[in-house]
Short mmCIF file of N, CA and C in Angstrom, two decimals:
data_model
loop_
_atom_site.label_atom_id
_atom_site.label_comp_id
_atom_site.label_asym_id
_atom_site.label_seq_id
_atom_site.Cartn_x
_atom_site.Cartn_y
_atom_site.Cartn_z
N ASP A 1 170.35 80.15 170.91
CA ASP A 1 170.36 80.51 172.36
C ASP A 1 169.11 81.35 171.96
N ARG A 2 168.84 82.17 171.61
CA ARG A 2 167.83 83.27 170.52
C ARG A 2 166.49 83.42 170.51
N GLY A 3 166.03 83.83 169.85
CA GLY A 3 164.67 83.36 169.15
C GLY A 3 164.00 84.69 169.40
N LEU A 4 162.74 84.91 168.55
CA LEU A 4 162.42 86.97 168.75
C LEU A 4 161.12 86.20 168.01
N LEU A 5 159.85 87.26 169.06
CA LEU A 5 158.58 87.21 168.69
C LEU A 5 158.47 88.09 168.11
N LEU A 6 157.72 88.65 166.42
CA LEU A 6 158.15 89.44 165.50
C LEU A 6 156.81 89.89 166.10
N LEU A 7 155.99 91.20 166.34
CA LEU A 7 155.10 91.83 167.30
C LEU A 7 154.11 92.24 165.47
N ALA A 8 153.44 91.70 165.42
CA ALA A 8 152.56 91.69 163.90
C ALA A 8 151.36 92.15 163.27
N GLU A 9 150.16 91.72 164.25
CA GLU A 9 148.95 92.94 165.13
C GLU A 9 149.32 93.33 166.53
N MET A 10 148.48 94.79 166.90
CA MET A 10 147.64 95.07 167.90
C MET A 10 147.00 94.88 167.87
N SER A 11 146.09 95.66 169.83
CA SER A 11 145.08 94.78 169.48
C SER A 11 144.43 96.33 170.33
N SER A 12 145.07 97.54 169.89
CA SER A 12 143.76 98.64 170.69
C SER A 12 144.36 99.53 168.56
N LYS A 13 142.36 100.31 168.52
CA LYS A 13 142.64 100.93 167.38
C LYS A 13 143.40 102.07 167.12
N GLY A 14 143.81 101.79 165.76
CA GLY A 14 144.74 102.64 165.27
C GLY A 14 145.87 102.84 165.35
N THR A 15 145.42 101.26 165.29
CA THR A 15 147.12 100.70 165.22
C THR A 15 148.45 101.80 164.09
N LEU A 16 149.64 101.21 164.08
CA LEU A 16 150.14 101.60 162.66
C LEU A 16 150.53 99.88 161.57
N ALA A 17 149.20 98.50 162.30
CA ALA A 17 149.73 97.47 162.73
C ALA A 17 149.01 96.97 161.14
N THR A 18 149.07 97.51 159.21
CA THR A 18 148.42 97.27 158.81
C THR A 18 148.18 96.16 158.66
N LYS A 19 147.21 96.15 157.33
CA LYS A 19 147.44 94.50 156.73
C LYS A 19 149.46 94.21 155.81
N GLY A 20 149.77 95.99 155.46
CA GLY A 20 150.91 95.45 154.61
C GLY A 20 151.73 94.48 155.18
N TYR A 21 151.39 94.98 156.95
CA TYR A 21 152.83 94.95 158.30
C TYR A 21 152.70 94.00 157.90
N THR A 22 151.28 93.21 158.43
CA THR A 22 150.85 91.67 159.01
C THR A 22 151.61 90.96 158.33
N GLN A 23 151.31 90.85 157.44
CA GLN A 23 152.26 90.18 156.00
C GLN A 23 153.08 89.95 155.80
N ALA A 24 154.36 91.78 156.42
CA ALA A 24 155.04 92.19 155.79
C ALA A 24 156.41 90.35 157.28
N THR A 25 155.40 90.94 158.18
CA THR A 25 156.39 89.75 159.27
C THR A 25 156.00 89.26 158.83
N VAL A 26 155.10 88.21 158.84
CA VAL A 26 155.58 86.79 157.59
C VAL A 26 155.69 86.68 157.15
N GLU A 27 156.23 87.51 156.33
CA GLU A 27 157.46 86.57 154.96
C GLU A 27 158.36 85.96 156.24
N MET A 28 158.81 87.54 157.19
CA MET A 28 160.73 87.64 157.77
C MET A 28 160.34 86.23 158.99
N ALA A 29 159.54 85.93 158.74
CA ALA A 29 160.00 84.95 159.93
C ALA A 29 159.98 83.31 158.76
N PHE A 30 158.96 83.48 157.71
CA PHE A 30 159.40 82.11 157.01
C PHE A 30 161.29 82.01 157.14
N HIS A 31 161.41 83.95 156.46
CA HIS A 31 163.62 83.78 155.80
C HIS A 31 164.04 84.05 157.25
N HIS A 32 163.82 84.34 158.16
CA HIS A 32 164.61 83.87 159.53
C HIS A 32 163.83 82.96 160.30
N SER A 33 163.49 81.72 159.90
CA SER A 33 162.72 80.13 160.75
C SER A 33 164.19 80.29 161.41
N ASP A 34 165.13 80.59 161.89
CA ASP A 34 165.99 79.70 162.52
C ASP A 34 166.60 80.77 163.87
N PHE A 35 165.74 81.68 163.78
CA PHE A 35 165.63 83.20 164.55
C PHE A 35 164.12 83.64 164.70
N VAL A 36 162.75 83.19 164.56
CA VAL A 36 162.20 83.71 164.84
C VAL A 36 161.12 82.73 164.93
N PHE A 37 160.36 82.45 165.74
CA PHE A 37 159.82 81.63 166.43
C PHE A 37 158.89 81.63 167.00
N GLY A 38 158.15 82.52 166.33
CA GLY A 38 155.97 83.22 167.03
C GLY A 38 155.99 85.06 166.36
N PHE A 39 155.06 84.47 167.22
CA PHE A 39 154.05 85.99 166.83
C PHE A 39 153.67 86.82 167.49
N ILE A 40 153.33 88.16 168.00
CA ILE A 40 151.92 88.33 168.41
C ILE A 40 151.03 88.76 167.81
N ALA A 41 149.96 88.32 167.81
CA ALA A 41 148.90 88.64 166.57
C ALA A 41 147.62 88.32 167.77
N LEU A 42 147.02 88.64 166.35
CA LEU A 42 145.69 88.05 167.25
C LEU A 42 144.37 87.61 166.88
N HIS A 43 145.16 86.54 165.76
CA HIS A 43 145.04 85.26 164.58
C HIS A 43 146.49 85.07 164.39
N LYS A 44 145.98 83.48 164.32
CA LYS A 44 146.40 82.27 164.12
C LYS A 44 147.32 82.57 162.86
N LEU A 45 148.84 83.38 161.90
CA LEU A 45 148.92 84.04 161.22
C LEU A 45 149.56 82.89 160.17
N THR A 46 149.18 81.98 160.30
CA THR A 46 151.04 80.56 159.48
C THR A 46 150.07 79.24 159.77
N GLN A 47 150.33 78.24 159.34
CA GLN A 47 149.75 76.68 159.82
C GLN A 47 150.91 75.85 160.30
N ASP A 48 151.87 76.46 159.66
CA ASP A 48 152.48 76.24 160.29
C ASP A 48 152.94 75.62 161.58
N PRO A 49 154.03 74.89 162.32
CA PRO A 49 153.95 74.33 163.95
C PRO A 49 155.51 74.93 163.94
N GLY A 50 156.26 75.17 163.75
CA GLY A 50 157.60 75.95 164.07
C GLY A 50 157.06 77.19 164.47
N PHE A 51 156.11 78.09 164.90
CA PHE A 51 155.82 79.17 165.27
C PHE A 51 154.37 79.44 166.06
N VAL A 52 154.83 79.88 167.73
CA VAL A 52 154.03 80.20 167.87
C VAL A 52 152.95 81.22 168.14
N HIS A 53 151.14 82.10 168.66
CA HIS A 53 151.24 82.63 168.43
C HIS A 53 150.27 82.41 170.17
N LEU A 54 150.79 84.30 169.64
CA LEU A 54 150.67 85.07 171.35
C LEU A 54 149.61 86.30 170.84
N THR A 55 148.30 86.72 172.14
CA THR A 55 147.41 87.08 171.75
C THR A 55 147.08 88.16 173.06
N PRO A 56 147.19 89.37 173.07
CA PRO A 56 147.32 90.46 173.71
C PRO A 56 145.95 91.03 173.96
N GLY A 57 145.28 91.60 174.25
CA GLY A 57 144.26 92.87 174.54
C GLY A 57 142.96 91.24 174.99
N VAL A 58 143.82 90.07 176.13
CA VAL A 58 142.68 89.73 176.13
C VAL A 58 142.29 89.84 177.65
N ASN A 59 140.40 90.19 178.06
CA ASN A 59 140.18 90.71 179.22
C ASN A 59 138.90 90.17 179.36
N ILE A 60 138.47 89.83 180.98
CA ILE A 60 137.63 88.16 180.28
C ILE A 60 136.01 89.33 180.93
N GLN A 61 135.53 90.45 182.05
CA GLN A 61 135.08 91.72 181.92
C GLN A 61 134.80 92.74 180.92
N LYS A 62 135.87 93.48 179.85
CA LYS A 62 136.13 94.79 179.67
C LYS A 62 135.44 94.10 178.62
N ARG A 63 135.47 94.71 177.03
CA ARG A 63 135.76 94.38 176.05
C ARG A 63 136.07 95.89 174.97
N GLY A 64 136.32 96.21 176.04
CA GLY A 64 137.33 98.05 175.75
C GLY A 64 137.47 99.49 176.14
N ASP A 65 138.57 99.90 176.35
CA ASP A 65 138.85 100.98 177.20
C ASP A 65 138.61 102.44 176.55
N THR A 66 138.30 104.00 176.80
CA THR A 66 138.55 104.87 176.36
C THR A 66 140.16 104.70 176.12
N LEU A 67 141.64 104.47 176.51
CA LEU A 67 142.32 104.11 175.78
C LEU A 67 142.60 103.61 174.36
N GLY A 68 141.61 102.89 173.56
CA GLY A 68 141.08 102.33 172.13
C GLY A 68 141.71 100.75 172.04
N GLN A 69 141.89 100.12 173.88
CA GLN A 69 141.95 99.12 173.52
C GLN A 69 140.59 98.20 173.67
N GLN A 70 141.57 97.15 172.34
CA GLN A 70 139.86 97.02 171.69
C GLN A 70 139.82 94.60 172.74
N TYR A 71 139.07 94.97 173.86
CA TYR A 71 139.98 93.53 174.03
C TYR A 71 139.09 92.16 173.66
N LEU A 72 139.83 91.11 173.65
CA LEU A 72 138.80 89.36 174.37
C LEU A 72 138.83 88.13 174.81
N THR A 73 138.35 88.29 175.10
CA THR A 73 137.77 86.69 176.09
C THR A 73 139.24 85.87 175.66
N PRO A 74 139.21 84.79 176.43
CA PRO A 74 139.79 83.28 176.42
C PRO A 74 139.57 82.57 175.59
N GLN A 75 137.83 82.85 175.40
CA GLN A 75 137.14 81.80 174.40
C GLN A 75 137.45 81.64 172.68
N LYS A 76 137.57 83.02 173.12
CA LYS A 76 137.31 83.54 171.03
C LYS A 76 138.33 83.65 170.68
N VAL A 77 140.22 83.82 171.51
CA VAL A 77 141.36 84.05 171.71
C VAL A 77 141.75 82.86 171.64
N ILE A 78 141.33 81.96 172.10
CA ILE A 78 142.25 80.09 172.02
C ILE A 78 140.99 79.33 171.24
N GLY A 79 140.20 79.95 171.76
CA GLY A 79 138.50 78.67 170.11
C GLY A 79 138.64 79.15 169.43
N GLU A 80 138.63 80.26 169.02
CA GLU A 80 138.53 80.35 167.86
C GLU A 80 139.01 81.10 166.74
N LEU A 81 139.81 82.41 167.19
CA LEU A 81 140.66 82.66 166.39
C LEU A 81 142.40 81.05 166.12
N HIS A 82 142.63 80.34 166.94
CA HIS A 82 143.34 79.37 167.68
C HIS A 82 145.03 79.83 167.48
N SER A 83 145.15 81.62 168.79
CA SER A 83 146.10 81.33 169.27
C SER A 83 146.66 80.96 170.14
N ASP A 84 148.45 80.33 170.34
CA ASP A 84 148.87 79.39 171.80
C ASP A 84 148.26 79.70 172.08
N VAL A 85 148.78 81.24 173.26
CA VAL A 85 148.98 81.06 174.31
C VAL A 85 148.49 83.65 174.59
N ILE A 86 147.39 83.24 175.67
CA ILE A 86 146.95 85.00 175.20
C ILE A 86 148.27 85.16 176.42
N ILE A 87 147.94 86.94 176.36
CA ILE A 87 147.78 87.74 176.89
C ILE A 87 146.99 88.37 177.39
N VAL A 88 147.64 88.68 179.63
CA VAL A 88 146.71 89.18 179.75
C VAL A 88 147.57 90.76 180.50
N GLY A 89 146.33 91.55 180.71
CA GLY A 89 147.45 93.11 181.30
C GLY A 89 146.24 93.38 182.70
N ARG A 90 146.18 94.29 182.17
CA ARG A 90 144.94 95.05 182.91
C ARG A 90 143.96 94.39 183.72
N GLY A 91 143.90 93.07 182.80
CA GLY A 91 141.98 92.20 183.60
C GLY A 91 142.87 91.50 185.46
N ILE A 92 144.04 91.18 184.88
CA ILE A 92 145.04 90.45 186.51
C ILE A 92 145.70 91.98 187.08
N TYR A 93 146.20 92.46 186.82
CA TYR A 93 146.87 93.40 187.23
C TYR A 93 145.89 94.82 188.44
N GLU A 94 144.48 95.14 187.56
CA GLU A 94 143.55 96.29 187.70
C GLU A 94 142.81 95.00 188.31
N SER A 95 143.24 94.18 189.60
CA SER A 95 142.12 93.74 189.62
C SER A 95 142.40 93.25 191.63
N SER A 96 141.45 93.95 192.49
CA SER A 96 141.63 93.95 193.44
C SER A 96 142.17 92.83 194.24
N GLU A 97 142.18 92.23 193.46
CA GLU A 97 142.29 90.41 193.83
C GLU A 97 143.29 89.29 192.52
N PRO A 98 144.52 89.96 192.20
CA PRO A 98 145.18 89.71 190.94
C PRO A 98 145.94 88.53 191.08
N GLN A 99 145.95 87.18 192.04
CA GLN A 99 146.36 86.42 191.73
C GLN A 99 145.24 85.50 191.76
N LYS A 100 144.05 85.40 192.37
CA LYS A 100 142.53 84.89 191.74
C LYS A 100 143.10 84.92 191.09
N GLU A 101 142.39 87.23 190.30
CA GLU A 101 141.88 86.85 188.26
C GLU A 101 143.32 85.93 187.67
N ALA A 102 144.50 85.87 188.20
CA ALA A 102 145.55 85.03 187.26
C ALA A 102 145.07 83.53 186.85
N GLU A 103 144.97 82.48 187.57
CA GLU A 103 144.51 81.73 187.94
C GLU A 103 143.19 81.66 187.19
N ASP A 104 142.05 82.57 186.79
CA ASP A 104 141.18 82.35 186.48
C ASP A 104 140.91 82.87 185.19
N TYR A 105 141.82 83.40 184.53
CA TYR A 105 142.97 83.63 183.02
C TYR A 105 142.81 82.11 182.76
N ARG A 106 144.34 81.92 183.95
CA ARG A 106 144.44 80.24 183.43
C ARG A 106 143.49 79.82 183.66
N HIS A 107 143.20 79.26 184.80
CA HIS A 107 141.21 78.04 183.79
C HIS A 107 140.78 78.71 182.92
N GLN A 108 140.14 79.28 182.14
CA GLN A 108 139.55 79.66 181.18
C GLN A 108 140.62 79.38 179.45
N GLY A 109 141.05 79.64 180.30
CA GLY A 109 142.23 80.16 178.79
C GLY A 109 142.59 78.00 178.94
N TRP A 110 142.76 77.52 179.55
CA TRP A 110 142.41 76.18 179.95
C TRP A 110 141.72 75.69 178.91
N GLN A 111 140.89 75.45 179.31
CA GLN A 111 139.24 74.91 179.17
C GLN A 111 138.88 75.80 177.29
N ALA A 112 139.27 76.50 177.11
CA ALA A 112 139.62 77.11 175.66
C ALA A 112 139.54 76.56 174.86
N TYR A 113 140.91 76.07 175.06
CA TYR A 113 141.94 75.08 174.56
C TYR A 113 142.28 73.57 175.01
N LEU A 114 141.11 72.89 175.21
CA LEU A 114 140.05 71.95 176.14
C LEU A 114 139.44 72.15 175.07
N ASP A 115 138.37 72.61 174.94
CA ASP A 115 137.20 72.69 174.10
C ASP A 115 137.37 72.67 172.44
N ARG A 116 138.35 73.72 172.54
CA ARG A 116 138.71 72.97 170.53
C ARG A 116 139.77 71.92 170.31
N LEU A 117 140.16 71.12 170.50
CA LEU A 117 141.06 70.09 171.00
C LEU A 117 138.96 69.21 170.44
N ILE A 118 138.68 69.33 171.36
CA ILE A 118 137.25 68.84 171.53
C ILE A 118 136.72 68.76 170.12
N CYS A 119 136.94 69.96 169.14
CA CYS A 119 135.88 70.27 168.81
C CYS A 119 136.56 70.23 167.28
N LYS A 120 137.73 69.40 167.79
CA LYS A 120 138.28 69.66 165.68
C LYS A 120 137.92 67.99 165.44
#
């Protein structure tokens, strides 16, 4: 009835999620694949289709901020890093038109996915 996403990587500078930590989350996922269904990570960590990859820190307008956040575009996350889902926060909720902005992210994410399929 329930499943778990493991936080494997973060999109901010100075994160405690080091390479060793990330590798340990992948190992945990394989040992508990009956419960773990994916990762919050900056890129695809495994080719196993049983795991989904969600990437935070997606922003169309900015590349970084004063809090150490390092933003990526939907095209980079979906097209190049092969993540399955984009996670957008400030890019939407700080917008003067959040509904329109959310639709723009949805469109760009879907287009990046289609472009990735065409390039295969």
